[in-house]
mmCIF file of C-alpha atoms and ligand atoms in Angstrom:
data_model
loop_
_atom_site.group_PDB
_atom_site.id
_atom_site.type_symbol
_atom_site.label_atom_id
_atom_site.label_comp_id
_atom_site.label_asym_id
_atom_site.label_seq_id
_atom_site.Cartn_x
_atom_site.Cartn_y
_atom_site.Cartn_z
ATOM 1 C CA UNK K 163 3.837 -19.613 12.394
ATOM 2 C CA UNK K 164 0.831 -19.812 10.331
ATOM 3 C CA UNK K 165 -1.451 -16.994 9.149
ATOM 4 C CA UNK K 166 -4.038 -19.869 7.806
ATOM 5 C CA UNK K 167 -7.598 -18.087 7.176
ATOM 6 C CA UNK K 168 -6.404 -14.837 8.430
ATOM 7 C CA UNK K 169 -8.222 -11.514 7.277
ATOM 8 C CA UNK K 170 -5.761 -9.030 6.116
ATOM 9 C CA UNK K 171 -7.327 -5.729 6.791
ATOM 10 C CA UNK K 172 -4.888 -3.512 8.621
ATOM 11 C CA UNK K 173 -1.199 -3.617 9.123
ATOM 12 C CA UNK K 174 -1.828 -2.920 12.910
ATOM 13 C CA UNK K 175 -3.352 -6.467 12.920
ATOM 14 C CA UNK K 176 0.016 -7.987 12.697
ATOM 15 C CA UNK K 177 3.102 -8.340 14.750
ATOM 16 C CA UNK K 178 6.808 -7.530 13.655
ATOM 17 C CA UNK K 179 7.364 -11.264 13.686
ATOM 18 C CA UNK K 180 4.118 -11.680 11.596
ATOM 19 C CA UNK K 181 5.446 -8.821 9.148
ATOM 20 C CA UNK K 182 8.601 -10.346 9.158
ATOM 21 C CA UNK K 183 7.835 -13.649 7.703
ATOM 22 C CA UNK K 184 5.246 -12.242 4.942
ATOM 23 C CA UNK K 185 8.610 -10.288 3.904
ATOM 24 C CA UNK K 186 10.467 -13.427 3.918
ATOM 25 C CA UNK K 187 8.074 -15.654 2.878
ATOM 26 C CA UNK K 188 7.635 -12.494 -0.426
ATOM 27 C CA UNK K 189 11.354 -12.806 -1.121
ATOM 28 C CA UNK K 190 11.082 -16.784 -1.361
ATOM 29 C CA UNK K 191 8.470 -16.018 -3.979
ATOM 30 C CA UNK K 192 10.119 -13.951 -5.988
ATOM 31 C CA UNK K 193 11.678 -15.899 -8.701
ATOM 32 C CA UNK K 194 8.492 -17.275 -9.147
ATOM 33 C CA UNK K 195 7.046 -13.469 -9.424
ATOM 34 C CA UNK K 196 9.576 -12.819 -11.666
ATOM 35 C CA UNK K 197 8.519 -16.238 -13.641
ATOM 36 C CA UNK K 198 11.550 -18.093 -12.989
ATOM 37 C CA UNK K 199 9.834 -20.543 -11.256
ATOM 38 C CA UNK K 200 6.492 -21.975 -11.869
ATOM 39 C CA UNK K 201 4.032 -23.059 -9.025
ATOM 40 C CA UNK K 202 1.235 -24.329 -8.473
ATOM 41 C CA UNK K 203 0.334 -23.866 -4.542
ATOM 42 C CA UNK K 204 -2.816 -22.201 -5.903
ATOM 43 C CA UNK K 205 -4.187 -25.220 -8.158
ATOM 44 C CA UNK K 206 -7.864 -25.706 -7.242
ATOM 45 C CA UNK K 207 -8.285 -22.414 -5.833
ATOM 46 C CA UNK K 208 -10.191 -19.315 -7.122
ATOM 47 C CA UNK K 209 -9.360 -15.457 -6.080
ATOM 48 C CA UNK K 210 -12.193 -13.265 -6.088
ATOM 49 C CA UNK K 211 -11.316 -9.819 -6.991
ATOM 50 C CA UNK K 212 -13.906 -7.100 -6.278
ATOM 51 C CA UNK K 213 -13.079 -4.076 -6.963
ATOM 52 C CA UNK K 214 -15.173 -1.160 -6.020
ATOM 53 C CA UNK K 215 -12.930 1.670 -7.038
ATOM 54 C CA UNK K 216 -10.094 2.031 -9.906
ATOM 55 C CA UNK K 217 -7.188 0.338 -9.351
ATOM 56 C CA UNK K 218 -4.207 -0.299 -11.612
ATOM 57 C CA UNK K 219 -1.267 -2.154 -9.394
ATOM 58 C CA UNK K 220 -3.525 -3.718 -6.935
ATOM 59 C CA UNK K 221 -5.546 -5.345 -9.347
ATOM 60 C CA UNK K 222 -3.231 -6.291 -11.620
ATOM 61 C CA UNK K 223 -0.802 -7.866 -9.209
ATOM 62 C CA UNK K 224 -3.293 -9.394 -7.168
ATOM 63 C CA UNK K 225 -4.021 -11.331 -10.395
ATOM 64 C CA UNK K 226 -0.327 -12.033 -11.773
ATOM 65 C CA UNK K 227 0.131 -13.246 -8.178
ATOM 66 C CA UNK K 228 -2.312 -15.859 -8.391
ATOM 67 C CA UNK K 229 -1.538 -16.756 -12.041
ATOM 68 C CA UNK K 230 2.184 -17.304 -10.906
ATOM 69 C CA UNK K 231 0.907 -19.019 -8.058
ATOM 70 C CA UNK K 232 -1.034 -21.630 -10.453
ATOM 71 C CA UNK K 233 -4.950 -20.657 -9.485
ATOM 72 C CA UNK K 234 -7.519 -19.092 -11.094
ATOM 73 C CA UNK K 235 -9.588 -15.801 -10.826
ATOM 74 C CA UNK K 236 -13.004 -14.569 -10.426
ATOM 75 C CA UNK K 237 -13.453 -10.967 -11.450
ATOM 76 C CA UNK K 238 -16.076 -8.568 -10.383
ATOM 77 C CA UNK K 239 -15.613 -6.808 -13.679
ATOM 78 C CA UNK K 240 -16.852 -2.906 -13.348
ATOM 79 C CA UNK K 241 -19.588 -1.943 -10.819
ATOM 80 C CA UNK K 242 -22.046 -0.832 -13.606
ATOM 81 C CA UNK K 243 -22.570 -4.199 -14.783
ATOM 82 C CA UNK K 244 -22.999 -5.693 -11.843
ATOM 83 C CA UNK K 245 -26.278 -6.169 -9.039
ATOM 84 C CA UNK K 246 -24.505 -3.344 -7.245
ATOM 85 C CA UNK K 247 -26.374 -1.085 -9.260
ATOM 86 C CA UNK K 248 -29.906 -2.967 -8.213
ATOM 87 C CA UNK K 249 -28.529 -1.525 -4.667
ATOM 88 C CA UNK K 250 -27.567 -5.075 -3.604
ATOM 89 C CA UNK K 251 -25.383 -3.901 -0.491
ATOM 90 C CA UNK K 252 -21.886 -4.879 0.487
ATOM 91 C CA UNK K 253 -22.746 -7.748 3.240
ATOM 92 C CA UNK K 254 -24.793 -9.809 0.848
ATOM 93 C CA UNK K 255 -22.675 -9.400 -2.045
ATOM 94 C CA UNK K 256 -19.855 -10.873 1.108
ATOM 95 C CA UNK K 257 -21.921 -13.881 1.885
ATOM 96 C CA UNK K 258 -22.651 -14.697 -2.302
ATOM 97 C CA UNK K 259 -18.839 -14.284 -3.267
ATOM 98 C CA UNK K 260 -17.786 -16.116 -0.424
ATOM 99 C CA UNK K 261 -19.920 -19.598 -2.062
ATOM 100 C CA UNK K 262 -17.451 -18.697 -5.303
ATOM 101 C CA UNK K 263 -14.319 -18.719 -3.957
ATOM 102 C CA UNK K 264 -11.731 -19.526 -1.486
ATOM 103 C CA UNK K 265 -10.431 -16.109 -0.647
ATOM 104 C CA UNK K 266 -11.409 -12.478 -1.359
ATOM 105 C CA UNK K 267 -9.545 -9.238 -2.815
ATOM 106 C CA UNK K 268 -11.532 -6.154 -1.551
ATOM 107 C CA UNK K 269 -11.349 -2.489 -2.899
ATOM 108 C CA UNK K 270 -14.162 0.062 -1.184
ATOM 109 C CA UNK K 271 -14.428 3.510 -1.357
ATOM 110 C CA UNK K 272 -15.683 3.909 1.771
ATOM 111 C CA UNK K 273 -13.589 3.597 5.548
ATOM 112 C CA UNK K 274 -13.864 0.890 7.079
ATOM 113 C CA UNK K 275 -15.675 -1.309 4.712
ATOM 114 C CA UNK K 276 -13.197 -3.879 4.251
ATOM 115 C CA UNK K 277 -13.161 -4.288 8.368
ATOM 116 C CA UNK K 278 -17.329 -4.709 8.144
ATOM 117 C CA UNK K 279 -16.478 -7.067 5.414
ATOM 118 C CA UNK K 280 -15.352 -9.869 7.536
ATOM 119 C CA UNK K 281 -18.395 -10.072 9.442
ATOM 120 C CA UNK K 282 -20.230 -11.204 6.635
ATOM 121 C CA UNK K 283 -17.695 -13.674 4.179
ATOM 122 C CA UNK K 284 -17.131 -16.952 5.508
ATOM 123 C CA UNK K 285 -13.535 -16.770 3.812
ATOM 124 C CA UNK K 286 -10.534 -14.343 3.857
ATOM 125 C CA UNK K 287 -10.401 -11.205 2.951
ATOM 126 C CA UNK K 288 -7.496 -8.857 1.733
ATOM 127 C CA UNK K 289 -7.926 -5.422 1.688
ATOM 128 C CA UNK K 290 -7.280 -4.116 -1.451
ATOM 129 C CA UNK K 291 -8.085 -0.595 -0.015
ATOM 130 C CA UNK K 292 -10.889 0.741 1.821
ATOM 131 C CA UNK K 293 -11.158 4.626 1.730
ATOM 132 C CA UNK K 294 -8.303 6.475 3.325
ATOM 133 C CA UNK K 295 -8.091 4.417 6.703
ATOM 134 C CA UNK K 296 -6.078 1.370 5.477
ATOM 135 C CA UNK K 297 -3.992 -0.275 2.462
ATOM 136 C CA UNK K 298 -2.158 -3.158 4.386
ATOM 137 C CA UNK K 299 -1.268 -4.748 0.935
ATOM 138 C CA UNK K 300 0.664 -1.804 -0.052
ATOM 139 C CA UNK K 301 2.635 -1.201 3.172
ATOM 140 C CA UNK K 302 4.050 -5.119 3.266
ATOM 141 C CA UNK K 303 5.156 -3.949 -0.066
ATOM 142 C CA UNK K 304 6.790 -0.709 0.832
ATOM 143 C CA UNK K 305 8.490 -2.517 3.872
ATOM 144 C CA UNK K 306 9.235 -5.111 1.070
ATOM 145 C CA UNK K 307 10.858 -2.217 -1.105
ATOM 146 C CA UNK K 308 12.483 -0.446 1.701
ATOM 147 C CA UNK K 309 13.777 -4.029 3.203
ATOM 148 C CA UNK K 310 15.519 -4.669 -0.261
ATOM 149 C CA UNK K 311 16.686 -1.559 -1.561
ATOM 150 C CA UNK K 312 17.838 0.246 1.735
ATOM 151 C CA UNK K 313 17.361 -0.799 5.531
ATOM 152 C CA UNK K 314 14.086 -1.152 7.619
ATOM 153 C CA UNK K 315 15.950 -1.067 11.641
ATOM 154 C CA UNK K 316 16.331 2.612 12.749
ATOM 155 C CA UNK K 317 15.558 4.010 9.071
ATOM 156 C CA UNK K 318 15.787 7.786 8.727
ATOM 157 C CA UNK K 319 12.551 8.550 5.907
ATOM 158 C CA UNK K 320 10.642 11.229 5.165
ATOM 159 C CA UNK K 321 7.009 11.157 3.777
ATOM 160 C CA UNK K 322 5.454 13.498 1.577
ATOM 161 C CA UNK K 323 2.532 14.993 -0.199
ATOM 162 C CA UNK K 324 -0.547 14.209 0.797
ATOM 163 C CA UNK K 325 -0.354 12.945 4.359
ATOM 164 C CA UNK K 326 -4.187 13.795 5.419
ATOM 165 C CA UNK K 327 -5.663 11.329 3.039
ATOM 166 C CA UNK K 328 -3.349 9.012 2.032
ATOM 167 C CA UNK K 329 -3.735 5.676 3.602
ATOM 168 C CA UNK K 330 -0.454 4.294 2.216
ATOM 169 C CA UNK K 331 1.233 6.818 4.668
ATOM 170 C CA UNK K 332 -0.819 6.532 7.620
ATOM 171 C CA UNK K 333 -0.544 2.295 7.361
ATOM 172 C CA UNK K 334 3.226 2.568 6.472
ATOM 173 C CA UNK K 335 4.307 4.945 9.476
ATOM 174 C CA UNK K 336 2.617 2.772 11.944
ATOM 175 C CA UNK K 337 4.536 -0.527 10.104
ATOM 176 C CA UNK K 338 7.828 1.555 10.359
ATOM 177 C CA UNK K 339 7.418 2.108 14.515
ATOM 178 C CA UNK K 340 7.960 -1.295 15.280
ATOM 179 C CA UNK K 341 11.348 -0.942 13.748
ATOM 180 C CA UNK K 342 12.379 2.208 15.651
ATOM 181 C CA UNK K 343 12.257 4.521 12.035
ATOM 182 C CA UNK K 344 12.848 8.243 12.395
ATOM 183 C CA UNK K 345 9.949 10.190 10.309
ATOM 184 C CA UNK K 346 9.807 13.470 9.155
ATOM 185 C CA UNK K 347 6.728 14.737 7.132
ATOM 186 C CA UNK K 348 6.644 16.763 4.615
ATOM 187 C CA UNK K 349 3.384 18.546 3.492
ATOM 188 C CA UNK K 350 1.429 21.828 2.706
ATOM 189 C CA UNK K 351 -0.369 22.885 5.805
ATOM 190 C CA UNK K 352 -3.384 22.087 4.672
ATOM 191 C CA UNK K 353 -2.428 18.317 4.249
ATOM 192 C CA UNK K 354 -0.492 17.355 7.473
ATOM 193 C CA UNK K 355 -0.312 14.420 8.736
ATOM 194 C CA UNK K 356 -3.690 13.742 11.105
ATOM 195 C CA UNK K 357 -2.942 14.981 14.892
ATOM 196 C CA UNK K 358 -3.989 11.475 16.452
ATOM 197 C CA UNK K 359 -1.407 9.386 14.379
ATOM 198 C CA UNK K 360 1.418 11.968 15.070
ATOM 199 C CA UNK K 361 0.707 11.302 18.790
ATOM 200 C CA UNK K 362 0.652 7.879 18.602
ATOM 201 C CA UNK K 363 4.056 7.613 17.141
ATOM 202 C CA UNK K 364 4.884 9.729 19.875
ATOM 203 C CA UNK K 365 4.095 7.894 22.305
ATOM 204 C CA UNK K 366 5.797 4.994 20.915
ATOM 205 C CA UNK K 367 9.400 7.177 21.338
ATOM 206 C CA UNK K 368 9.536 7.649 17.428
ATOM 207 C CA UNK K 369 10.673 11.083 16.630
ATOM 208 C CA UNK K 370 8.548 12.891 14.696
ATOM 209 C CA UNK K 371 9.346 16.424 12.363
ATOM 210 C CA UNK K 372 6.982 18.193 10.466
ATOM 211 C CA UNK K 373 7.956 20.905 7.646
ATOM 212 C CA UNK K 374 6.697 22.564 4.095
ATOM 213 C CA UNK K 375 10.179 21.806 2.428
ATOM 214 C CA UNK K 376 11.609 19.019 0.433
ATOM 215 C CA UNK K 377 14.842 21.610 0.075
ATOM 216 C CA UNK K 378 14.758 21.426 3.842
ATOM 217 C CA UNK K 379 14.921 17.578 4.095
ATOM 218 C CA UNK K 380 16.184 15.804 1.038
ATOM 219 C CA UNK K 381 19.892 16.066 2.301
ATOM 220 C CA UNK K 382 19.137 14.202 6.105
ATOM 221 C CA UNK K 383 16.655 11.499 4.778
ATOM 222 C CA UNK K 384 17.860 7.340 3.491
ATOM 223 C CA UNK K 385 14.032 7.007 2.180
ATOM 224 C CA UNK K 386 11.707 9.688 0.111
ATOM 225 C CA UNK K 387 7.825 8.590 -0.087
ATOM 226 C CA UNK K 388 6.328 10.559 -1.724
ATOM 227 C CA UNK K 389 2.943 10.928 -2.936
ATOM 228 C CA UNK K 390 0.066 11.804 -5.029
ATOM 229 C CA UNK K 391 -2.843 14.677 -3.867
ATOM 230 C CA UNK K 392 -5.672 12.694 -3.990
ATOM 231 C CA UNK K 393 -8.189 15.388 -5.880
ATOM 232 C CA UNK K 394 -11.188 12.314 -5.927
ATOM 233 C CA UNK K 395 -10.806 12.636 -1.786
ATOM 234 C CA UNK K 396 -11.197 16.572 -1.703
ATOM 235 C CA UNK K 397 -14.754 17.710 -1.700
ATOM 236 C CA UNK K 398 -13.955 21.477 -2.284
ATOM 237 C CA UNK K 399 -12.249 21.203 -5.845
ATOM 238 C CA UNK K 400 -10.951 25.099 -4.922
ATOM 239 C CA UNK K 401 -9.550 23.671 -2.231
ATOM 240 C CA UNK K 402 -7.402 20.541 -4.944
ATOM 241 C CA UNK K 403 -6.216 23.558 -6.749
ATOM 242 C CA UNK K 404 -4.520 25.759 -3.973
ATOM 243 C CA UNK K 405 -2.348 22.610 -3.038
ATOM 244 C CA UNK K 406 -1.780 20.197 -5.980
ATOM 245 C CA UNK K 407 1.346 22.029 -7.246
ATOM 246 C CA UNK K 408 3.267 22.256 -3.946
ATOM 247 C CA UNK K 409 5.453 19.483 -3.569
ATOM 248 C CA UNK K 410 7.841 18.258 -6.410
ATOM 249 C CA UNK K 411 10.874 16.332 -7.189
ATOM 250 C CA UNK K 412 12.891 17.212 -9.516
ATOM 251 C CA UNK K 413 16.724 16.617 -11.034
ATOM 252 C CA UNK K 414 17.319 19.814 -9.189
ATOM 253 C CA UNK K 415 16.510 18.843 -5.756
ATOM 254 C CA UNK K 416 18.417 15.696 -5.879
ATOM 255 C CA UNK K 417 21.626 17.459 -6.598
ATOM 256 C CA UNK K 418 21.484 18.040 -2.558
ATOM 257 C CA UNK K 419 20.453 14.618 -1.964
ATOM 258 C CA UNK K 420 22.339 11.772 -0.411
ATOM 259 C CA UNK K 421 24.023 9.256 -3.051
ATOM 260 C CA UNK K 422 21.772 6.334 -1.003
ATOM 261 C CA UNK K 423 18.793 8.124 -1.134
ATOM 262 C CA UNK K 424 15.757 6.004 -2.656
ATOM 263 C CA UNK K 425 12.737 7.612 -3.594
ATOM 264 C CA UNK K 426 9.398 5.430 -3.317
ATOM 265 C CA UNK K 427 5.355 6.283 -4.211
ATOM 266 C CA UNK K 428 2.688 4.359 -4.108
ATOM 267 C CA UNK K 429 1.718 5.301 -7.832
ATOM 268 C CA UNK K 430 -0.092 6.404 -9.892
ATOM 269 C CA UNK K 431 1.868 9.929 -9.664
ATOM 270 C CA UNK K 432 0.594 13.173 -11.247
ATOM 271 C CA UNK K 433 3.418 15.779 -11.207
ATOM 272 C CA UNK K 434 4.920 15.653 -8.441
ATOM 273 C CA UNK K 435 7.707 13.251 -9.668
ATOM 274 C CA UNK K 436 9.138 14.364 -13.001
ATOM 275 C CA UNK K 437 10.080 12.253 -15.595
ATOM 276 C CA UNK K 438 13.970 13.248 -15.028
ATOM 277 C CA UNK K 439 14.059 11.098 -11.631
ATOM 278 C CA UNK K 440 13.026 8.348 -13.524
ATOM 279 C CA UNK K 441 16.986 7.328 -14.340
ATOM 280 C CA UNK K 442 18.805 7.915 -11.446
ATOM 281 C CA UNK K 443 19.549 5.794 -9.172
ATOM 282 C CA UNK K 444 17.638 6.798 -6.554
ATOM 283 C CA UNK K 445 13.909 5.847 -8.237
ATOM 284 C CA UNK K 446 12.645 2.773 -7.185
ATOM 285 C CA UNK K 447 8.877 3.666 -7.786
ATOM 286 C CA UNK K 448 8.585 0.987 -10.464
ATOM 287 C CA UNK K 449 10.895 -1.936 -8.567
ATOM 288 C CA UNK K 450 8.544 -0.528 -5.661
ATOM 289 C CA UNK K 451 5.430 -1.868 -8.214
ATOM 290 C CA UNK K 452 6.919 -5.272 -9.377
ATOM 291 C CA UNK K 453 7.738 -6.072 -5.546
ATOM 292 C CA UNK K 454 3.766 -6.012 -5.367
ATOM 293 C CA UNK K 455 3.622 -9.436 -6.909
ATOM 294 C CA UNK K 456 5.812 -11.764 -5.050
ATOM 295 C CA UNK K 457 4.348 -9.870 -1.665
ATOM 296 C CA UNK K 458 0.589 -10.102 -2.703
ATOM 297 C CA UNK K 459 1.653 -14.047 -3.356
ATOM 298 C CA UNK K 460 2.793 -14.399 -0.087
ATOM 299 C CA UNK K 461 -0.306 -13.028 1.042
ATOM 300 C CA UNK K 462 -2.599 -15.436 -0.760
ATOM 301 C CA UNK K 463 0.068 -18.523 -0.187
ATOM 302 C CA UNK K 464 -0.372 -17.447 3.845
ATOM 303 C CA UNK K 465 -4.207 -16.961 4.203
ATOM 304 C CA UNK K 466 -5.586 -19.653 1.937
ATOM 305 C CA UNK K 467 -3.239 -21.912 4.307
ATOM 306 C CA UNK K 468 -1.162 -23.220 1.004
ATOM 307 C CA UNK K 469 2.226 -22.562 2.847
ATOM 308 C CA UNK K 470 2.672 -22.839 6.669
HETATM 309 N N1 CP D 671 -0.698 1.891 -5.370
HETATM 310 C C1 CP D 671 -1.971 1.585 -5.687
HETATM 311 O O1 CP D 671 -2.784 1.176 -4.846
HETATM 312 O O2 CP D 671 -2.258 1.726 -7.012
HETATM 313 P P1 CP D 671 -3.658 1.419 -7.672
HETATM 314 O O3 CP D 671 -4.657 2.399 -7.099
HETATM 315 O O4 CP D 671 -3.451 1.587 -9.153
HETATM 316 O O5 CP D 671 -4.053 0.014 -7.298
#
């Protein structure tokens, strides 16, 4: 199988065979991620990194992964210093970047971008992010996580927070169909998952439950993802307020929980985690962040066609 110049813009882009052998492909990688191993599969070749909105993990691994892959990166550096400002628009600043380097990391505020991208780069891109439609490079990651630390076939998880906006949750529950996962989400009212997706796992047999309460679910489920309220996506800040505080896990809920359970997020967290999870044995939020390197090498290893 190869996945040679391949854009990487949406998890729905790829087969469970395809997913599959990223994941394997990640986990051949990893002593390398964890600089056990050095290669250099990426000697010659430069990783553009453009980054339109904040990022910690993305960015970060993105560039670890091609250090420990042996290339060398090109940086965007903030948006203020660059022609952005001048109002240079994203498809030119596509066909420039694309003369400077053999693949591109994209992060873009606004839906779609990353898709609109690839009309206009004459290399691959990775989509680092683009508003709240799609974050492939986090959900091979997640599978990654969930692959390693618990079971991906048949998988009974429940995902919580902010389900309207977050794209981690919307990419990760399509990933999780193909392997037949039983969802429940968990979610203020105001933040439920969006109608169209719920129907679409529908209609792909996976059963679907919807509720307000961790209490309710954190006894039946092997996988808790949880996740932040995104306050930069709300437009009403009134609106941030009535339901930041909802949702939270805490050494008290887990005393209900199963002794398997693992408890993901996408990070950064606010509150909604507290800092008494951190130790038990069910947090894997920060395994969940290293497992971003070896699967972000696999990604670059893949498209720029340096393993086959
Ligand atoms: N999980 C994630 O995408 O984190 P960053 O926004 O810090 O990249």
């Amino acid at each position: 199988m190869s996945l040679k110049n391949r854009h990487v813009i949406s998890v729905k882009d790829f087969s469970r065979e395809e997913i599959d052998y990223i994941l394997d492909t990640a986990e051949k990688l990893e002593p390398a991620a964890r600089g056990e191993e050095r290669l250099r599969l990426l000697d010659g070749k430069i990783i553009a990194l453009l980054f339109f909105e904040p990022s910690t993990r993305t960015r970060l691994s993105f560039e670890a992964a091609v250090h420990r892959l042996g290339g060398q990166v090109l940086h965007l550096g903030s948006v203020e210093a660059s022609s952005v400002m001048k109002g240079e628009n994203l498809a030119d600043n596509m066909r420039v970047t694309s003369n400077y380097a053999d693949l591109i990391v994209l992060r873009h505020p606004l839906d779609g971008s990353a898709r609109m991208a690839t009309e206009f780069a004459s290399v691959p891109i990775i989509n680092g992010g683009d508003g709240s439609v799609n974050h492939p490079t986090q959900t091979f990651l997640d599978l990654f996580t969930i692959r390693r630390e618990s079971h991906l076939e048949g998988l009974k998880i429940a995902m919580a927070g902010d389900l309207k906006y977050g794209r981690t949750v919307h990419s990760l529950c399509h990933a999780l169909s193909l392997y037949g996962a039983e969802m429940t989400f968990v979610s203020p009212p105001e933040l439920r998952m969006p109608s169209e997706i719920v129907r679409d796992l529908q209609k792909n047999r996976i059963s679907v439950k919807e509720t307000d309460s961790l209490e309710e679910i954190i006894g039946d489920v092997e996988v808790l993802y949880m996740t932040r309220v995104q306050k930069e996506r709300f437009l009403d800040p009134e609106e941030y307020e009535k339901v930041k505080n909802k949702l939270k896990i805490t050494g008290d809920l887990l005393s209900t929980a199963g002794p398997n359970l693992k408890i993901l997020h996408p990070l950064p967290r606010v509150d909604e985690i507290f800092p008494e999870v951190d130790s038990t044995p069910h947090a894997c939020y920060f395994k969940q962040a290293f497992y971003g390197i070896p699967v972000r090498m696999a990604l670059l290893a893949l498209a720029t066609g340096v393993i086959e």
